[in-house]
XYZ file of C-alpha atoms in Angstrom:
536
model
C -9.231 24.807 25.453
C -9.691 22.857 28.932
C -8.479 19.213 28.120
C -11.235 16.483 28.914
C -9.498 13.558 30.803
C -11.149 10.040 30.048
C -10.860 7.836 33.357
C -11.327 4.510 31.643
C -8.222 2.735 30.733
C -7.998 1.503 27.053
C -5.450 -2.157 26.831
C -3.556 -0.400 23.777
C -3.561 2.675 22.258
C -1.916 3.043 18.956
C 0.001 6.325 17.251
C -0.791 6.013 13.346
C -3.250 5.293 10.918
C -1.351 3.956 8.011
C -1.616 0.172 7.147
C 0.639 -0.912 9.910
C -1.290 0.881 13.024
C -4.948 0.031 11.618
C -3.705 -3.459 11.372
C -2.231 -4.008 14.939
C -5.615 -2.088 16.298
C -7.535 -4.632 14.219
C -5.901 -7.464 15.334
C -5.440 -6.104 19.056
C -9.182 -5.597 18.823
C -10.006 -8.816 17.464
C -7.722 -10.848 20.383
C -10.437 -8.811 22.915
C -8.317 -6.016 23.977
C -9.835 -2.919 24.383
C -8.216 -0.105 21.360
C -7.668 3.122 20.253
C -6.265 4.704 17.326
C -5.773 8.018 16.858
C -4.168 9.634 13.183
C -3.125 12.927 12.837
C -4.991 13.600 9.246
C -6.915 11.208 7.056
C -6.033 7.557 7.385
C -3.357 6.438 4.924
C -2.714 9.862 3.991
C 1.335 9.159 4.152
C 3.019 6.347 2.816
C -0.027 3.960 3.015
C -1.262 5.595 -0.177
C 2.216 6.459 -2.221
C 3.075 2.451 -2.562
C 3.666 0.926 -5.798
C 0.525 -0.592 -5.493
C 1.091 -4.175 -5.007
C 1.009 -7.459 -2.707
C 4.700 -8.959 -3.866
C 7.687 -11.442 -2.314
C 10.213 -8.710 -3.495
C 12.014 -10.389 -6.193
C 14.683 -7.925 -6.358
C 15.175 -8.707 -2.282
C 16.386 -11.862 -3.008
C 19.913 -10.352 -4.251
C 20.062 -9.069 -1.232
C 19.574 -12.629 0.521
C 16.156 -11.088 2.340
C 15.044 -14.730 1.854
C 12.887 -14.878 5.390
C 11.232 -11.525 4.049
C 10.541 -13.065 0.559
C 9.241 -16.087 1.562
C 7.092 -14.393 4.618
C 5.705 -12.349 1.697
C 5.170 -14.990 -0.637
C 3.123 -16.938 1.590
C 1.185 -13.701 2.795
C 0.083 -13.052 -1.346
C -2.261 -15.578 -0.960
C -3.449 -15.387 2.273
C -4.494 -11.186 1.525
C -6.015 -12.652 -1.932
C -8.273 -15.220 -0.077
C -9.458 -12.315 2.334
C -9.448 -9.204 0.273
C -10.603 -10.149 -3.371
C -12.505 -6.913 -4.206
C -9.237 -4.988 -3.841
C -6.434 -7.281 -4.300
C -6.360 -9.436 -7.909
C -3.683 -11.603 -9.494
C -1.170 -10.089 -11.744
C 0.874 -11.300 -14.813
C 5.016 -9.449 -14.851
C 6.384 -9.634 -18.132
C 10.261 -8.973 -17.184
C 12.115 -8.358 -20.620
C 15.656 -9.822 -20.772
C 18.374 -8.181 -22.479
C 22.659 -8.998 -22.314
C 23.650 -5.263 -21.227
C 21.217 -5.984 -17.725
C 22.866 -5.539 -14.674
C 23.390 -5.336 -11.314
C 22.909 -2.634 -8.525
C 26.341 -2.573 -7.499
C 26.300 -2.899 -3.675
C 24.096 -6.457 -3.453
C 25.508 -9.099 -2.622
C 24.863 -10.920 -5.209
C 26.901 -8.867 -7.292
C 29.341 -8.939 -5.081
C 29.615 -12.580 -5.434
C 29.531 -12.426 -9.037
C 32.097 -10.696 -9.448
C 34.703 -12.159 -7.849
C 33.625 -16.245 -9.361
C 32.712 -14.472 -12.708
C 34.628 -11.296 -13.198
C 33.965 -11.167 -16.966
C 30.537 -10.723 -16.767
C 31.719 -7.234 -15.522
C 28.188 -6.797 -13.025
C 25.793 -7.730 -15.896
C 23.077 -10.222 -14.746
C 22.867 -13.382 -16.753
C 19.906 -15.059 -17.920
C 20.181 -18.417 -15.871
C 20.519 -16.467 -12.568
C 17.073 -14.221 -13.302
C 15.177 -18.165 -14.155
C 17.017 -19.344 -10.858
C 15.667 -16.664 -8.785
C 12.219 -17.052 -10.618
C 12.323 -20.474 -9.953
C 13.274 -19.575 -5.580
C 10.164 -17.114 -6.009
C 7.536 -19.919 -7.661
C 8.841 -21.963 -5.032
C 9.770 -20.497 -1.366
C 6.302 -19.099 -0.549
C 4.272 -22.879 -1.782
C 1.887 -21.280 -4.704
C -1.543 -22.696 -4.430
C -3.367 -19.980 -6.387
C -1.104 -18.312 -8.824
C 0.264 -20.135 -11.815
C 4.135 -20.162 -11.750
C 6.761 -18.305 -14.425
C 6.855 -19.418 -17.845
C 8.896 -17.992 -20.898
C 7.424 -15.818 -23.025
C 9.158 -15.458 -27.320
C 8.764 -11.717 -27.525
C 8.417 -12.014 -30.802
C 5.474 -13.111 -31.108
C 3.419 -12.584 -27.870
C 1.486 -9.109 -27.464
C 3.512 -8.324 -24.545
C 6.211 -7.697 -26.943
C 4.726 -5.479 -29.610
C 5.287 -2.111 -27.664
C 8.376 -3.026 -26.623
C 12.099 -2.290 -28.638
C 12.973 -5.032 -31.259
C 15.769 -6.063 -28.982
C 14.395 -7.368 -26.442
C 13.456 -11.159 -27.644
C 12.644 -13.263 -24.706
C 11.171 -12.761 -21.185
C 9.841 -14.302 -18.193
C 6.786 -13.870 -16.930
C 5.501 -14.322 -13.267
C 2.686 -13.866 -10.935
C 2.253 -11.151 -8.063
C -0.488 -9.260 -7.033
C -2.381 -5.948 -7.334
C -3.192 -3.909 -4.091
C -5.677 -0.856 -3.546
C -3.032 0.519 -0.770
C -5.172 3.103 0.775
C -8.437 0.905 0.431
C -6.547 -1.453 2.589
C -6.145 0.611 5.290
C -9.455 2.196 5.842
C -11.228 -1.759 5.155
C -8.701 -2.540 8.311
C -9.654 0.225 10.371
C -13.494 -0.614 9.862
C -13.285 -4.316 10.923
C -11.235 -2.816 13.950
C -13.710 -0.588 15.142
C -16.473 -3.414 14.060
C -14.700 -5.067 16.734
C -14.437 -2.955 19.305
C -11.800 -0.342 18.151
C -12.563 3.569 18.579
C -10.503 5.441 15.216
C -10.299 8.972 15.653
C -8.848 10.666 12.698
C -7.424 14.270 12.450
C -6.281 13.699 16.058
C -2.737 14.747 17.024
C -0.926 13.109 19.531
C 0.659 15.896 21.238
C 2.677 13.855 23.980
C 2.332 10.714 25.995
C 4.149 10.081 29.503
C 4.286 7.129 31.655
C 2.766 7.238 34.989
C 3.920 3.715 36.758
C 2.016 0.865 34.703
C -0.386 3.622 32.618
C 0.333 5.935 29.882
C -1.013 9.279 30.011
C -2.210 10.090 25.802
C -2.822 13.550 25.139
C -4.601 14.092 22.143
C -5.594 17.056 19.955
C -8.588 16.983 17.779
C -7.513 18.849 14.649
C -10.882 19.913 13.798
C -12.491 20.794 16.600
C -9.671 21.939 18.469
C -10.347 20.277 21.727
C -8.068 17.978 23.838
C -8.508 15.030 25.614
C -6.401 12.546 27.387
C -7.015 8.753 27.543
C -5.193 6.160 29.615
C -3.658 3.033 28.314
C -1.958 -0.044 29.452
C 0.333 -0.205 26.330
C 0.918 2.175 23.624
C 2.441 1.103 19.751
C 4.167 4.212 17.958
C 3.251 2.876 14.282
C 3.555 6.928 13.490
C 5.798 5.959 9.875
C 7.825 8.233 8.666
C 7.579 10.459 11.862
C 8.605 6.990 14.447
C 11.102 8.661 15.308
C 9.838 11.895 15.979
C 7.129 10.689 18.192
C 9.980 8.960 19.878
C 11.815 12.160 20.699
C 9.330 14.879 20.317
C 6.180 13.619 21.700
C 7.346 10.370 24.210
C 10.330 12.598 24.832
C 12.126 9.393 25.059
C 15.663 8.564 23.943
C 16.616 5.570 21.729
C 19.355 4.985 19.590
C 17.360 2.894 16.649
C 16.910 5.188 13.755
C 14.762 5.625 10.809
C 15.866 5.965 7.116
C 13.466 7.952 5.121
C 13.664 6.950 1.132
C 11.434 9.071 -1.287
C 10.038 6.953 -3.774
C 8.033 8.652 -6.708
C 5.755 7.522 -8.713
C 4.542 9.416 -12.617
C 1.155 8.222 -14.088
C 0.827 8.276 -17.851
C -1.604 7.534 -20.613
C -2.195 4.073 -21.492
C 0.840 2.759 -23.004
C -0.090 -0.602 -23.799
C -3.623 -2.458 -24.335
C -3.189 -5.624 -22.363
C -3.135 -6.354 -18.687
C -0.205 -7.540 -17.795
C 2.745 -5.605 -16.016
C 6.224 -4.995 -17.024
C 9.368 -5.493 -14.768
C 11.823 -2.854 -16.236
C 15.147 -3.988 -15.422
C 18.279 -0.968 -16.191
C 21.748 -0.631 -16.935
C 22.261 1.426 -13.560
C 21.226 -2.299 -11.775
C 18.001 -0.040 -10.605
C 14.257 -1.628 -11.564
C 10.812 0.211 -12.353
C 7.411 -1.349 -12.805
C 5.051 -0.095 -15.232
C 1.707 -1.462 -14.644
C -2.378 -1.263 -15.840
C -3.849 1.728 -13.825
C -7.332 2.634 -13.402
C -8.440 1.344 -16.670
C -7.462 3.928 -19.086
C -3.839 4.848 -17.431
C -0.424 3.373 -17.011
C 1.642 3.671 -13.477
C 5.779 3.966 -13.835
C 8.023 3.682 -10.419
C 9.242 3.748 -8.183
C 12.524 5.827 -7.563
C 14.748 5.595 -4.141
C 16.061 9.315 -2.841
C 16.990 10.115 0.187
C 14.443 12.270 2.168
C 15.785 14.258 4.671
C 13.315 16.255 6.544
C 10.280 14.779 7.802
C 8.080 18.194 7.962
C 8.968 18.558 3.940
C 6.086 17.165 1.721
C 7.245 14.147 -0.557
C 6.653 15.354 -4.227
C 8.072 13.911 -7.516
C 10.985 16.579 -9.023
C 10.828 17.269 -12.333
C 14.330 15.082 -12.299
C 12.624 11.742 -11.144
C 9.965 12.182 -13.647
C 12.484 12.671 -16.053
C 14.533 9.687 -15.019
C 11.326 7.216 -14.796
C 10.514 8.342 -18.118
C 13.993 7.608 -20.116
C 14.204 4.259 -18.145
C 10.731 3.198 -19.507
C 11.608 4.893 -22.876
C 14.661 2.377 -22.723
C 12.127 -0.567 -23.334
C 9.015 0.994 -24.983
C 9.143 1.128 -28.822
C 7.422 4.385 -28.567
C 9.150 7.029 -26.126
C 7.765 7.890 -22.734
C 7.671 12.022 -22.374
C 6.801 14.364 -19.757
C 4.076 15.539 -21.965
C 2.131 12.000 -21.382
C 2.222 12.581 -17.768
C -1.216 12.852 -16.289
C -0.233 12.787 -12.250
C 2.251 11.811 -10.305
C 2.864 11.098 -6.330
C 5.389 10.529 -3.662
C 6.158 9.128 -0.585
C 8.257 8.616 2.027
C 9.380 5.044 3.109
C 10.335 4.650 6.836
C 13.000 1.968 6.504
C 14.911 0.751 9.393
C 18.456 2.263 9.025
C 20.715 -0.559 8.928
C 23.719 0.979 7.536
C 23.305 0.711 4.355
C 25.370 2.687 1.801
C 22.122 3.169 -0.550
C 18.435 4.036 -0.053
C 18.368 1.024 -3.227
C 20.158 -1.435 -0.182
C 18.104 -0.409 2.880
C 16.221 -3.388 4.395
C 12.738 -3.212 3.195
C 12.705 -5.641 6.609
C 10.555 -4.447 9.644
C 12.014 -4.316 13.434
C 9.644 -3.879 16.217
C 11.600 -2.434 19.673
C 9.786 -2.963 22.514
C 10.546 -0.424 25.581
C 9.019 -2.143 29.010
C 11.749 -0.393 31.320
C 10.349 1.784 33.759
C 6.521 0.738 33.536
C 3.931 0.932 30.925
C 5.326 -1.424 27.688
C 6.096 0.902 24.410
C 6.311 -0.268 21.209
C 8.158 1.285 18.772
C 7.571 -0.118 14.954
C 10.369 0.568 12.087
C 9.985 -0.333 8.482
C 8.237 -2.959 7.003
C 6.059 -3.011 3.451
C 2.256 -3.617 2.364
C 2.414 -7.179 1.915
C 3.599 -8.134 5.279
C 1.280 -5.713 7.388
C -1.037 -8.450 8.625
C 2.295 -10.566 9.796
C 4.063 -7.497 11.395
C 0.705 -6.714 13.145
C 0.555 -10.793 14.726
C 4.868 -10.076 15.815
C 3.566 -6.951 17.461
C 1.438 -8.825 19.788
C 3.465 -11.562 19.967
C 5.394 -8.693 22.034
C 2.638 -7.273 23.757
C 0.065 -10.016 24.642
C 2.536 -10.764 27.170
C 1.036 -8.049 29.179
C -2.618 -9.067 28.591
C -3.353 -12.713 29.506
C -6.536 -12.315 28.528
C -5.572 -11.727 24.705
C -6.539 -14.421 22.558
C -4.370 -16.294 19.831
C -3.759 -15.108 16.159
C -7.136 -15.103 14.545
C -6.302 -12.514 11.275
C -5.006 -15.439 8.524
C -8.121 -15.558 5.670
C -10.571 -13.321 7.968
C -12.284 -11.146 5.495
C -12.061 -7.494 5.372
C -15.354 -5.864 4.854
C -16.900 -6.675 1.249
C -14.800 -9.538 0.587
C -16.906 -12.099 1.263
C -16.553 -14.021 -1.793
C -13.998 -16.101 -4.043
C -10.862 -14.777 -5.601
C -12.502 -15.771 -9.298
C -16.082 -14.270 -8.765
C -15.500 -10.986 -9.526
C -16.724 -10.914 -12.950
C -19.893 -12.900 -11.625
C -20.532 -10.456 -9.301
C -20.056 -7.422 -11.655
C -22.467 -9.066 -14.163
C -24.862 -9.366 -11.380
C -24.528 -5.971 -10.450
C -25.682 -4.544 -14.013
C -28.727 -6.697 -14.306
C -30.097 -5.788 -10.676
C -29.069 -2.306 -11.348
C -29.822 -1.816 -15.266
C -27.905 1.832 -15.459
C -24.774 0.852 -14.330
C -22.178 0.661 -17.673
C -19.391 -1.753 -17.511
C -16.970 0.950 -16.354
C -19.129 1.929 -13.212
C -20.308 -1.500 -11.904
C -16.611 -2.487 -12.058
C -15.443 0.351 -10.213
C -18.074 -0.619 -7.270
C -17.120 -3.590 -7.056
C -13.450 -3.818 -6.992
C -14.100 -0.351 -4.308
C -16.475 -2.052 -1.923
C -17.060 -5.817 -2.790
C -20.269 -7.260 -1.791
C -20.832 -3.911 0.093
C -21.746 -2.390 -3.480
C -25.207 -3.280 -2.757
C -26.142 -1.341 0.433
C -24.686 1.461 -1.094
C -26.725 1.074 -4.184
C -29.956 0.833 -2.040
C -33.427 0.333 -3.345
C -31.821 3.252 -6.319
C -33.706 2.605 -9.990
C -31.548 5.268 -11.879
C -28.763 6.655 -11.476
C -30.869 10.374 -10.080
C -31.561 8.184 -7.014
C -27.938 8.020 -5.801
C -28.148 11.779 -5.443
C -25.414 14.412 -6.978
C -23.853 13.315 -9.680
C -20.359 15.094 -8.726
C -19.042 13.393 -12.511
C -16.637 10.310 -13.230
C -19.882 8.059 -11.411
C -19.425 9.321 -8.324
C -22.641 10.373 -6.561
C -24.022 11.643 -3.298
C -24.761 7.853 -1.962
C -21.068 6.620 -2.174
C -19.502 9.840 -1.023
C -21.794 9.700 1.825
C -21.070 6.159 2.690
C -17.114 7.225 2.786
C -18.467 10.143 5.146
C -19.745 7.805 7.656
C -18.612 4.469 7.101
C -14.852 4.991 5.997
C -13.929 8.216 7.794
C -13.742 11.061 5.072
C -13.765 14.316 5.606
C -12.932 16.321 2.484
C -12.952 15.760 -0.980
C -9.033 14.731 -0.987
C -10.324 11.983 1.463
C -12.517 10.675 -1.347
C -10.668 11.447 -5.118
C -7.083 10.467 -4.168
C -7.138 7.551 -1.176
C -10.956 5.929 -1.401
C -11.113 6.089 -4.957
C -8.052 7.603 -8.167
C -11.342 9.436 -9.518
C -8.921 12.618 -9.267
C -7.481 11.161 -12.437
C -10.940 11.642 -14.240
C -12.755 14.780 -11.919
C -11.892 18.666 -13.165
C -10.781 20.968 -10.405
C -14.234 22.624 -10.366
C -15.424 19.170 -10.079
C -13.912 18.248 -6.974
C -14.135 21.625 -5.608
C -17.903 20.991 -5.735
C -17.834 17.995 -4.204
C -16.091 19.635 -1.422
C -18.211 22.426 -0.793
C -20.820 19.489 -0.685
C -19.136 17.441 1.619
C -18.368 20.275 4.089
C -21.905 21.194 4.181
C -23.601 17.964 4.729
C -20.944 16.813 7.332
C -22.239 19.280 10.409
C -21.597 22.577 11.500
C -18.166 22.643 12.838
C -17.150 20.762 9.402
C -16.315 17.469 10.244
C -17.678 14.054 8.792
C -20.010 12.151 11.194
C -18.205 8.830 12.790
C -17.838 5.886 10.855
C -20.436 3.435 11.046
C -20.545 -0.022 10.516
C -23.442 -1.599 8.623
């Protein structure tokens, strides 16, 4: 097929639609540069939806003397809270203690340890787990979230599904994140402002022609190519940076890119309270198991090695396994395979620093900027959720250089779409919700709200019962809400909708969701693709 060339020139077009990319086009957009974004399939279909799940300093980081990426992070909990209430919320970590706890042999810290206090043999003591709690209350200045406390676990309900050994434990505050919700609220309030997303558009290769790149794209759907010009171009492509480097730049650079697997298994509810545990093991590694969806629990993550890009992340039957004896290790009652509902994988593109372990790689980000030979490139390595918004204000701090024009950093408390309200009115507004909207249960009216925020509304409409939102396609999704994602939040299939804008895979049969497909392709236009997003 002919390839249609676009003569305007774009200021900055970005490779990648995970959290990073949508949130240097959103900034970029919002500074007045002109921005486009193309992804190869759905946004945040990668690594953007396979995180743990949550907006935290990295207390483990700090035996690895990360402290400029803890503190960065602390601070940033807050600031995401303030803008993003619907999906981000405050979290309690109970974090058991236990004598036979210790280290992951290669930190530092251990390191240390061992040679001033050989005969604790790598175990970690008590008073240096309160000292770091006490660096983490402190580093990132708390405003919102209360600090760590001691919990007797004796007594408190945190400790009644957990082994009669462990009697003490500290609790502490981070916070919850819908990972994949993040992403497509980011790429919204960058096209809101300006940004053109195109999704299910390949990047097929990209030269420089003096001060211009030439961008050859692919649209996966349609099958027809275009090229656009741009003054700049950001390779945020994840786990393939450095294939886009090589394969589709066709340029060479000796930075590298560590890919570390981390899997996640999702279980029946194990506990009946909402607070998270911090699972700490004798192999030095840690696990999370935290409140998921409501009537689930969420164990992980592992650290593997992933060697080949093309291969498709997927828990083995051996992580499962070893997630489920570690959390067996603490819970009264053992963890098994059988109580396995789902489980998901992904691949984190870590800067390779060396390190001898995926458990050691910097969880850091490094941005290399290429400006020899004309047109600027910027190559982005690493990074994690809770420091997207400050990764994408460095990245322009390298590239506004080259635009004058660009304003200053605007993104700090700027609310995504739907979060236009306080970090404790949640409840309110879910209350107000079910007496506007009389046949919404608890369950539903929640799920609305902590999806789309104040949004909930427009998609609710003028609706009386729930046979005015259109096909009921089970687990309360209807024909409204999937057709806002259609053309509001860039889905295309049903995958689009069960697994990244909502979990409702967890609750939908395969017949189910294979409706909802069918559905989906049909009202979406005859060569199957979803109309463009729209903003409200």
């Amino acid at each position: 097929m002919p390839t249609e060339h676009d003569n305007t020139i774009v200021d900055l077009f970005v490779i990648g639609g995970g959290i990073n990319g949508c949130g240097i086009a959103r900034d970029a957009a919002g500074r007045g540069l002109t921005v486009e974004l193309a992804e190869m399939n759905d946004l945040a279909s990668a690594t953007s939806s396979a995180s743990t799940k949550l907006f935290h300093g990295g207390l483990r980081y700090l035996e690895y003397f990360e402290i400029r990426l803890v503190r960065e992070a602390l601070i940033e909990r807050e600031t995401l809270l303030r803008a993003m209430p619907h999906i981000s919320w405050p979290m309690r970590f109970v974090l058991p203690y236990h004598r036979d706890m210790r280290f992951e042999g290669e930190t530092p810290t251990s390191k240390l340890l061992n040679i001033v206090m050989p005969w604790m043999k790598g175990r970690r003591p008590a008073w240096l787990i309160r000292m770091g709690l006490f660096f983490y209350d402190h580093l990132g200045g708390r405003k919102i979230l209360p600090g760590t406390r001691t919990l007797d676990l004796r007594t408190d309900p945190a400790g009644r599904v957990l082994k009669d050994k462990f009697e003490r434990a500290f609790e502490y505050s981070d916070c919850w994140i819908e990972d994949s919700r993040l992403v497509v609220l980011n790429a919204r309030d960058a096209e809101a402002r300006g940004a053109k997303i195109r999704t299910r558009t390949k990047v097929t290769s990209a030269r420089r022609d003096g001060d211009i790149w030439c961008v050859t794209t692919k649209d996966l759907s349609t099958g027809e190519t275009r090229e656009t010009k741009a003054r700049a171009l950001v390779n945020a492509g994840g786990p393939w940076v450095k294939d886009v480097i090589q394969n589709t730049l066709r340029q060479n650079s000796s930075e590298g890119v560590r890919l570390v697997r981390g899997s996640h298994i999702v279980t029946r509810r194990l506990f009946d309270h909402d607070k998270c545990y911090f699972f700490q093991g004798t192999d030095g590694r840690i696990i999370f198991a935290i409140p998921y969806e409501t009537d689930f629990t969420l164990i992980g993550t592992t650290d593997a090695e992933h060697s080949d890009v093309s291969a498709k992340p997927e828990c083995t039957p051996e992580e499962a396994e070893y997630l489920c004896n570690f959390a067996s290790e603490y819970f009264r009652q053992p963890v098994t395979p059988d109580d396995i509902v789902w489980t998901y994988s992904g691949v984190r593109p870590l800067y390779d620093d060396g390190a001898k372990s995926a458990t050691a790689a910097t969880r850091d980000y490094v941005l290399s900027l290429d400006d020899i030979g004309g047109a600027p490139l910027l190559n982005v390595f690493g990074g994690k959720i809770t420091t997207y918004r400050k990764l994408a204000e460095a990245a322009m701090a390298k590239i506004t250089p080259f635009f004058p024009q660009a304003g200053e950093n605007w993104t700090a408390g700027v609310t995504l779409p739907g979060g236009d309200f306080q970090v404790n009115e949640v409840a309110r507004l879910i209350d107000d919700l079910r007496k506007d909207y009389a046949f919404l249960d608890e369950y539903w009216a929640g799920r609305l709200v902590r999806a789309y925020g104040t949004e909930a509304r427009q998609i609710l409409g003028d609706a009386t019962s729930a046979a005015d939102l259109g096909p009921d396609f089970g687990a309360t999704l209807t024909g409204r809400e999937v057709t806002w994602m259609m053309h509001r939040e860039y889905a295309h299939r049903a995958d689009d909708v069960v697994w990244r804008r909502t979990r409702l895979g967890l609750r939908m049969s395969a017949e189910q969701i294979a409706t909802l497909d069918a559905w989906m392709t049909s009202n979406a236009g005859a060569e199957g693709s979803a109309p463009a997003a729209k903003q409200a």
